[in-house]
CSV table of C-alpha atoms in Angstrom, one decimal:
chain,number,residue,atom,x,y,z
X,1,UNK,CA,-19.1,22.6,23.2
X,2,UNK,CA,-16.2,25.2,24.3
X,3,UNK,CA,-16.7,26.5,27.3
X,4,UNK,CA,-15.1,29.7,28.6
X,5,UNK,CA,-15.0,31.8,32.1
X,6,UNK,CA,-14.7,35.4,31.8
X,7,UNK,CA,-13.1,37.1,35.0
X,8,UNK,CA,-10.8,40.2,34.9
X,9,UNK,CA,-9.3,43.2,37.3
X,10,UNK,CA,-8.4,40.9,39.9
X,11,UNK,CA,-5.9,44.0,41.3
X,12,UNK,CA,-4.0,41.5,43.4
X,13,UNK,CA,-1.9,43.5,46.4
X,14,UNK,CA,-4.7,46.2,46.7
X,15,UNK,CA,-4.9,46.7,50.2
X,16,UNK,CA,-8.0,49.5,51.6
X,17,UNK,CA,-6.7,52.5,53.9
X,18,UNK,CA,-3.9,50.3,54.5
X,19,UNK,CA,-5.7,46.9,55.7
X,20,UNK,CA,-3.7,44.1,53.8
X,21,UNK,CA,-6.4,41.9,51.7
X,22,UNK,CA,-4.3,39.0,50.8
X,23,UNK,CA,-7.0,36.4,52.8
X,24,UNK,CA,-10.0,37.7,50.7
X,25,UNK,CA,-7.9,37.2,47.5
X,26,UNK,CA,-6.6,33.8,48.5
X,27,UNK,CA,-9.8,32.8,49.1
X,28,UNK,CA,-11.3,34.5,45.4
X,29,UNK,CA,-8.4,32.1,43.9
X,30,UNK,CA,-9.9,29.1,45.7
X,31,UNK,CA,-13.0,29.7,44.7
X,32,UNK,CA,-12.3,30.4,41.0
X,33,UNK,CA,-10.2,27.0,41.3
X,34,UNK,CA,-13.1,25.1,42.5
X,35,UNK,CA,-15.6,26.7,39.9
X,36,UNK,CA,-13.2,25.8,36.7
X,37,UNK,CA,-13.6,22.3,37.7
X,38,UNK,CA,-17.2,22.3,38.5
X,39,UNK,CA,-17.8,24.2,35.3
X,40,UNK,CA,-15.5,22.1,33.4
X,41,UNK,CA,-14.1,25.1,31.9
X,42,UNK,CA,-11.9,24.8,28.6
X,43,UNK,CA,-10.7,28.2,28.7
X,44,UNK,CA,-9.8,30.8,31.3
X,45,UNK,CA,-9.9,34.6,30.4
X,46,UNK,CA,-8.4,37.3,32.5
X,47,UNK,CA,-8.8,40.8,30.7
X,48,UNK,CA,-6.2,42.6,32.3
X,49,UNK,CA,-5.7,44.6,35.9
X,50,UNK,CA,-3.7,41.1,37.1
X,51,UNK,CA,-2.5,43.2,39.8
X,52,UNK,CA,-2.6,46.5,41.3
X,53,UNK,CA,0.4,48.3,40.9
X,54,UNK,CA,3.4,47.7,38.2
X,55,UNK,CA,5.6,46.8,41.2
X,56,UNK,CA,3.3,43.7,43.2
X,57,UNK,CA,4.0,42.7,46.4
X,58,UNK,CA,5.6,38.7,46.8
X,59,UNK,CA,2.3,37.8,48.6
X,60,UNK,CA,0.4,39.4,45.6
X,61,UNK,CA,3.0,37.2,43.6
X,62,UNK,CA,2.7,34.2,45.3
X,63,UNK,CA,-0.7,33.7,44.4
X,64,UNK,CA,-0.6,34.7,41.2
X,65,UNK,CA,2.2,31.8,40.3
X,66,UNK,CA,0.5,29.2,42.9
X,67,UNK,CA,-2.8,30.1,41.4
X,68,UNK,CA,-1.4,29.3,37.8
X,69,UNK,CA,1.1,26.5,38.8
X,70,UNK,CA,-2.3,24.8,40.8
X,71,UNK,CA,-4.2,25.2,37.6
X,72,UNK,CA,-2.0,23.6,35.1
X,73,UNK,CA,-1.1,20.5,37.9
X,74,UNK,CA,-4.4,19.9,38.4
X,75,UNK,CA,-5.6,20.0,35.0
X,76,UNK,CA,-8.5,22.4,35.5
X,77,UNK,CA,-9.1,24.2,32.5
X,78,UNK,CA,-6.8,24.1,28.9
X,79,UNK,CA,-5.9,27.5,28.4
X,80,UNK,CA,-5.3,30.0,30.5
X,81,UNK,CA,-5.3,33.8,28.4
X,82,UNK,CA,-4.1,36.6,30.6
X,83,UNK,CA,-3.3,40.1,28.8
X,84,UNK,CA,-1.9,43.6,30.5
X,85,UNK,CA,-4.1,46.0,32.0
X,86,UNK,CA,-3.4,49.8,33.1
X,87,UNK,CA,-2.1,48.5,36.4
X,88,UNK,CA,0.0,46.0,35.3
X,89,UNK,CA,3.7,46.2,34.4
X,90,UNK,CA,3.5,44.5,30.8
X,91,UNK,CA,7.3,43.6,31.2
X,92,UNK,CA,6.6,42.2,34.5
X,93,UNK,CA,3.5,39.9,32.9
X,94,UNK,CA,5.5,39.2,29.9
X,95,UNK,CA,9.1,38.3,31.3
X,96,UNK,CA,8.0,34.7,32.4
X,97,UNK,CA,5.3,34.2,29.2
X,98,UNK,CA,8.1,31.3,27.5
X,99,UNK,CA,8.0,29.2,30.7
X,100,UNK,CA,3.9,29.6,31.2
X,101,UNK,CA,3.2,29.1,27.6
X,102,UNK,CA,4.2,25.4,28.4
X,103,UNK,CA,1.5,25.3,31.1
X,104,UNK,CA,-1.1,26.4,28.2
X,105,UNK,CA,-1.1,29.9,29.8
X,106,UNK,CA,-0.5,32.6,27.3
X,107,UNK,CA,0.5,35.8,28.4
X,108,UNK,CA,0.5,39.4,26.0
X,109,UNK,CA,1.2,41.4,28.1
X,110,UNK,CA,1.5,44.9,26.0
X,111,UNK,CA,0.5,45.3,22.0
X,112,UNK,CA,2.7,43.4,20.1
X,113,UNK,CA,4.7,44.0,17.2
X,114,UNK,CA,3.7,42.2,14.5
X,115,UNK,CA,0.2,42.4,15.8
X,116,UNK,CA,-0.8,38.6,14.9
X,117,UNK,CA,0.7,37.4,17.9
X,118,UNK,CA,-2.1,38.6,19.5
X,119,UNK,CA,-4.5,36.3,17.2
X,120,UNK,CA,-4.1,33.2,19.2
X,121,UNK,CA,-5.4,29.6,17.8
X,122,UNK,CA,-6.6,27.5,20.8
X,123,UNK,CA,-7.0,24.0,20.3
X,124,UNK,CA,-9.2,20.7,22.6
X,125,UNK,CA,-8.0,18.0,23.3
X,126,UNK,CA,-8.3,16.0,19.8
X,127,UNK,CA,-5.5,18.7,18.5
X,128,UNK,CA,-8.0,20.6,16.5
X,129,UNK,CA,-9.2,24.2,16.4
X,130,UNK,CA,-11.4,25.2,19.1
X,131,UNK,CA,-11.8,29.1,19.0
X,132,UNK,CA,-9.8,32.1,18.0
X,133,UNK,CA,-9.0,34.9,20.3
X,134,UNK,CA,-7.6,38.3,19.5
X,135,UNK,CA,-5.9,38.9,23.2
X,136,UNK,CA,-6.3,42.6,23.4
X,137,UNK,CA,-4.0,44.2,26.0
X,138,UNK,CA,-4.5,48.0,27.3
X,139,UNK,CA,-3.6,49.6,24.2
X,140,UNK,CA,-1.3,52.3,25.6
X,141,UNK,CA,-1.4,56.0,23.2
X,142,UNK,CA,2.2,55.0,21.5
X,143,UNK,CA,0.5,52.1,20.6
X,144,UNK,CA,-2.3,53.8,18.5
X,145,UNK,CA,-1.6,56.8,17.5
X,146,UNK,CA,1.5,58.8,16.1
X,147,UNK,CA,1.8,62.7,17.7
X,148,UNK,CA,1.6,65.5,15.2
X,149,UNK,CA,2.4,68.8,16.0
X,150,UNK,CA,-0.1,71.4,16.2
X,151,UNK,CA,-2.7,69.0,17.3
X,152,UNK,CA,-5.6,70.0,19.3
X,153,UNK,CA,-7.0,67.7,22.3
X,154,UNK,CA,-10.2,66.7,20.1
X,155,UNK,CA,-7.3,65.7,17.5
X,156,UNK,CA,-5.6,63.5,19.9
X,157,UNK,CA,-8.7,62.0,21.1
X,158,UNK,CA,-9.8,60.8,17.5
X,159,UNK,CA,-7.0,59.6,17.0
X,160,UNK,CA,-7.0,57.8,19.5
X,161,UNK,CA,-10.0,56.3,19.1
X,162,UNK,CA,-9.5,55.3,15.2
X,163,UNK,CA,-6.1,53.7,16.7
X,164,UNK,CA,-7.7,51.9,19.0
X,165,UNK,CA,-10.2,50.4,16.3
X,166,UNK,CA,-7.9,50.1,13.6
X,167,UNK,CA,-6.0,47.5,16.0
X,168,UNK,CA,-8.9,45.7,16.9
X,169,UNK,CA,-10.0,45.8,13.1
X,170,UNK,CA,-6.7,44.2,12.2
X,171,UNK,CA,-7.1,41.1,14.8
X,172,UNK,CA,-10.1,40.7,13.4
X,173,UNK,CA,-9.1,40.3,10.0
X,174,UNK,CA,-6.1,38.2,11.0
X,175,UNK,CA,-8.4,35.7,12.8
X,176,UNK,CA,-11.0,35.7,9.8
X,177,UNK,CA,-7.8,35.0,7.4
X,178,UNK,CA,-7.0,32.2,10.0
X,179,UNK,CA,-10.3,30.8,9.9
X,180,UNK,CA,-10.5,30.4,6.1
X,181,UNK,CA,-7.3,28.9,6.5
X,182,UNK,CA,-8.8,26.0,9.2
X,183,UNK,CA,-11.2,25.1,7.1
X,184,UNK,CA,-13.7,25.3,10.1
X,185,UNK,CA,-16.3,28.1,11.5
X,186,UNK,CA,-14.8,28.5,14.7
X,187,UNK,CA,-16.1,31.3,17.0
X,188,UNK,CA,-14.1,34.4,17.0
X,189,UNK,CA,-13.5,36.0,20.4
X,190,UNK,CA,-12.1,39.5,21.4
X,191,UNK,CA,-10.8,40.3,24.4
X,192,UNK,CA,-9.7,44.0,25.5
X,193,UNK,CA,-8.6,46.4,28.6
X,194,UNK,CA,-10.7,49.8,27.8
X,195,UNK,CA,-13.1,52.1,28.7
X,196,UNK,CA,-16.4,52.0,27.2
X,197,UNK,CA,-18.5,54.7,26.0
X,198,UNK,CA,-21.3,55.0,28.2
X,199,UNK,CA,-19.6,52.9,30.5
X,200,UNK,CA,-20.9,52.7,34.6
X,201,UNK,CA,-18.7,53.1,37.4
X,202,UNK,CA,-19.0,53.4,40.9
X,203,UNK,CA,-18.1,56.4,43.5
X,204,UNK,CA,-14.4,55.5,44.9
X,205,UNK,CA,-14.0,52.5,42.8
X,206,UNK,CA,-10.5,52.9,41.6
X,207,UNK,CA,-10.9,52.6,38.0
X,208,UNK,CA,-8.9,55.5,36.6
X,209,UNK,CA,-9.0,57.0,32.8
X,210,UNK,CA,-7.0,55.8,30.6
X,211,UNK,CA,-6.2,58.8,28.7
X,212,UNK,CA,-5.8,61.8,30.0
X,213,UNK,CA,-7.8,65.1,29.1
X,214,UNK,CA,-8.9,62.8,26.5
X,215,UNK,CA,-12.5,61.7,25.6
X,216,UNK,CA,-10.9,58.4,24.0
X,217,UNK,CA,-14.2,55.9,25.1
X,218,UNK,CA,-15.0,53.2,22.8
X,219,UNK,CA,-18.5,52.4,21.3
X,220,UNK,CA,-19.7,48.6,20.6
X,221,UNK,CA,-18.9,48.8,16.7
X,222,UNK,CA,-15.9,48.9,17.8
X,223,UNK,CA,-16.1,44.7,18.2
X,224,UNK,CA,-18.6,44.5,14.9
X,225,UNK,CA,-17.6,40.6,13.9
X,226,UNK,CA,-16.6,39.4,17.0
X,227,UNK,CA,-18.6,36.4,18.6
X,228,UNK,CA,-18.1,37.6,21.8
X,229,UNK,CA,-15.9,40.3,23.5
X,230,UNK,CA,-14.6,39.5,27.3
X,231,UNK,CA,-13.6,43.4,28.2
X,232,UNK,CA,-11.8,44.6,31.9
X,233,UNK,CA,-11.5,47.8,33.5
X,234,UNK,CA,-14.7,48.9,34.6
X,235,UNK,CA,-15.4,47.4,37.6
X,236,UNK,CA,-19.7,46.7,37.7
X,237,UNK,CA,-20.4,44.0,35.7
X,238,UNK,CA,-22.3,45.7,32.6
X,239,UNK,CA,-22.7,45.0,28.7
X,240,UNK,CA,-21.8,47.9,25.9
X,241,UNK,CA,-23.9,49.4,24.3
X,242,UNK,CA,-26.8,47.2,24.6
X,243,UNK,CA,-24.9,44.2,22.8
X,244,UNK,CA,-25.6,41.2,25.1
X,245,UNK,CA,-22.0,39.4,24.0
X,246,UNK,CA,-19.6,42.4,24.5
X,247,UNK,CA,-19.1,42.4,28.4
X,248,UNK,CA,-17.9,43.6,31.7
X,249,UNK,CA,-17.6,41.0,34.1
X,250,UNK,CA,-16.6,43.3,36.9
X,251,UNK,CA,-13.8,42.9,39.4
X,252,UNK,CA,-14.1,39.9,41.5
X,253,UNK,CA,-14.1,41.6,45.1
X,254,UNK,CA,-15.1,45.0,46.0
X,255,UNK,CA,-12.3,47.2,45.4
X,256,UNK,CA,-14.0,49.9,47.6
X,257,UNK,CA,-16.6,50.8,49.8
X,258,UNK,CA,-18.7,52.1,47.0
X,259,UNK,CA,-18.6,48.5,45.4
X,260,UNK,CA,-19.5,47.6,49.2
X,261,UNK,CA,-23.5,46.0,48.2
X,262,UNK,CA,-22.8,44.9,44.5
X,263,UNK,CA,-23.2,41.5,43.8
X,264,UNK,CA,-19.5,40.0,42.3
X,265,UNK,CA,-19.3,37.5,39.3
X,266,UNK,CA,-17.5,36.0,37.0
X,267,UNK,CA,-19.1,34.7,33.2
X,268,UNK,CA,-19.5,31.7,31.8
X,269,UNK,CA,-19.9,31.6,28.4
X,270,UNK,CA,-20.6,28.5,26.5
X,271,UNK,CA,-20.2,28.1,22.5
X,272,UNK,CA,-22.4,25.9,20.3
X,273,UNK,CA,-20.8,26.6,17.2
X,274,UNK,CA,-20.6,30.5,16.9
X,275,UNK,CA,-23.4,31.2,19.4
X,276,UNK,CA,-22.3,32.5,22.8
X,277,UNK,CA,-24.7,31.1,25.7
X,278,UNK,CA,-23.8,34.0,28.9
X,279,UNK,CA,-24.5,32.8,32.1
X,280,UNK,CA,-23.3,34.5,35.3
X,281,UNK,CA,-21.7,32.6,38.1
X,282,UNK,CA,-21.9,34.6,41.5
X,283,UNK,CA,-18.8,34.8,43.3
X,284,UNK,CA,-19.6,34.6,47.4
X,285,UNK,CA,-18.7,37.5,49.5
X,286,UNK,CA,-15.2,36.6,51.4
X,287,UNK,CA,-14.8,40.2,53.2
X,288,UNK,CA,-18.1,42.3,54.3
X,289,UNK,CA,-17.6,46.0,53.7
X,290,UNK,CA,-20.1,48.7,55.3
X,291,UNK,CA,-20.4,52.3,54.9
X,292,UNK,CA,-22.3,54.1,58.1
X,293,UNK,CA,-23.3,57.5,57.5
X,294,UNK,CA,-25.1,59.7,59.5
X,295,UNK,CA,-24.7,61.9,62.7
X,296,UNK,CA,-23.0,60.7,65.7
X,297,UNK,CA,-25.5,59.1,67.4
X,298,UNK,CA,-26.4,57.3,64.4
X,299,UNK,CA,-23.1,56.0,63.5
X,300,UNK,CA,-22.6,54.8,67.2
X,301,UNK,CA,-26.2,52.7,67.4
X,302,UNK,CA,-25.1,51.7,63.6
X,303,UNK,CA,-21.5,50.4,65.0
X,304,UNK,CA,-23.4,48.8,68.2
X,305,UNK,CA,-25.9,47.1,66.1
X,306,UNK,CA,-22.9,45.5,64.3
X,307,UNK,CA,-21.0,44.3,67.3
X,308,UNK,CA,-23.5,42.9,68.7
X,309,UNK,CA,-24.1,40.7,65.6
X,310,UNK,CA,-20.3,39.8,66.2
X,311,UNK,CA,-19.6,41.1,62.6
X,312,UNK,CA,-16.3,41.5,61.1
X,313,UNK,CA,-16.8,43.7,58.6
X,314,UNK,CA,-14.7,46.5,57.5
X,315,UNK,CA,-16.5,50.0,57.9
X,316,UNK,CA,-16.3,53.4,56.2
X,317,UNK,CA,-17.9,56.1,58.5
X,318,UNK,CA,-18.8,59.1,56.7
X,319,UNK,CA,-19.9,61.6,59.4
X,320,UNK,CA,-22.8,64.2,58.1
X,321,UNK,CA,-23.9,65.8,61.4
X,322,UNK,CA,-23.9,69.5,61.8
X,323,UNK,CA,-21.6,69.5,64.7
X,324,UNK,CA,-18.3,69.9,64.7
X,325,UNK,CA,-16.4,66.5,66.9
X,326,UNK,CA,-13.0,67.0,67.1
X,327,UNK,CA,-12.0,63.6,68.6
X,328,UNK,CA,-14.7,61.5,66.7
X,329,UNK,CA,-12.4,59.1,65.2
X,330,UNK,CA,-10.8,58.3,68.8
X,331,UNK,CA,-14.7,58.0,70.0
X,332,UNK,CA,-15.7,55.6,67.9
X,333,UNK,CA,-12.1,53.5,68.1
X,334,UNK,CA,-13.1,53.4,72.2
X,335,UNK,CA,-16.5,51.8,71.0
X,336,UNK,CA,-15.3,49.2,69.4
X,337,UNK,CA,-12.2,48.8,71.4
X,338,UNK,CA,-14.7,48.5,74.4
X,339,UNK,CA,-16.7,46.1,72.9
């Protein structure tokens, strides 16, 4: 049996209206450490959003590279597959990819030229072939399409889309050529950094589109002969299309207060030969996060309420009474100052 976590958009370095997160990620990384040996995971998948910006932060850094170094010392999964997101720098993922390939960890960072080294080959521990993964990263517009001139928008955003396909047709074929070549029906397993078409988001999330002024979503025949697909970039874990083994998992910690009550996870997917068992794996809540709307008096038994309870949470007031309060941010700082 191969089993595989599914995790993606960790956007380490995020920090919300300025409050530095690097505890609630730490602790995330903890946690995913402990589940990948409880799980007995084989194979680690991150689809891409590794961090938040193309320049992170050393702390975000840090844990990255202690998160990956921790991994490999320990011995708590085989492979580790990370590929480039929308936020991530794919230079900055790819420059150390040589030195973590020899922890197991491969890195592809951007769309690679030729494509089949994004057709990797993983292997257990007897040496012999355990799966076949076409590692996907955010396929950027130069990637997929070639600019003509005179094009209109609806053009671009075909073309687009058929780029995006053709590449993920062409893994596809690459790993059924290398499958014939095993000798063995090993499952075949996509992994990708795009929106979806129909795809759910949440108000204030963070998750941007890709293309802009294009309609450039992708449908689930897009991954027609894949086993299973482990996608990134939407944030709410969700499958496409209706097709139970092409997935979201969702971003591990709320990236906003509109993510504030949604319940985090990561997935574990188990193979018995080519057939994809999906369980999720809830991930605890490190960081409460509470959104109090309402008029001022509202807001202020809402805010006691909490204090009271000794929370810690981090709260997002939304004020929606008729009356105009100047100095209602240095009211309810006095509250809770007083408390």
């Amino acid at each position: 049996m191969l089993k595989i976590l599914h995790t993606s958009d960790w956007h380490l370095g995020r920090s919300l209206y300025g409050q530095n997160r690097h505890a609630e990620f730490a602790a995330f990384l903890d946690w995913l450490m402990q589940t990948l040996q409880q799980e007995r995971v084989d194979v680690l998948m991150i689809a891409g959003d590794v961090f938040d910006t193309i320049t992170p932060n050393h702390a975000a850094q840090e844990l990255y590279y202690r998160f990956l170094a921790q991994v490999s010392a320990y011995c708590l999964c085989r492979h580790i597959i990370i590929i480039g997101g929308n936020h991530d720098s794919a230079s900055f993922l790819n420059a150390p990819k040589a030195l973590l390939f020899a922890l197991n960890v491969h890195v592809i960072g951007a769309a690679t030229t030729p494509i089949d080294k994004e057709v990797l080959v993983l292997k257990n521990s007897q040496g012999e072939a355990a799966a076949i993964v076409c590692a996907v990263p955010y396929l950027r517009d130069r990637d997929v399409r070639v600019s003509v001139d005179g094009e209109s928008s609806q053009d671009k955003s075909l073309a687009l889309v058929n780029g995006i396909k053709a590449h993920y047709r062409q893994t596809l074929d690459l790993a059924q050529q290398k499958q014939q070549e095993l000798g063995s029906d090993v499952p075949i397993i996509a992994m990708g950094h795009l929106f979806s078409q129909g795809g759910m988001t949440l108000y204030a999330d963070g998750v941007r589109e890709l293309y802009v002024g294009s309609l450039a979503h992708i449908g689930a025949d897009c991954f027609e002969g894949y086993d299973y697909v482990a996608l990134g970039h939407l944030h709410v874990p969700q499958s496409v299309g209706g097709q139970a083994h092409i997935r979201y998992c969702g971003s591990p910690i709320p990236m906003g207060f509109g993510e504030a009550k949604q319940q985090k996870q990561v997935l574990h997917v188990a193979f018995t030969g080519r057939l994809p068992e999906i369980t999720a794996i809830n991930i605890p809540c490190f960081q409460v996060l509470q959104r109090i709307q309402g008029d001022l008096p509202h807001i202020q038994a809402e805010l006691m309420q909490l204090m009271h309870a000794g929370s810690n949470a981090y709260v997002e007031v939304v004020y929606q009474g008729t009356e105009v309060v100047a100095d209602l941010s240095e009211q309810l700082e006095a509250q809770v100052m007083g408390s």
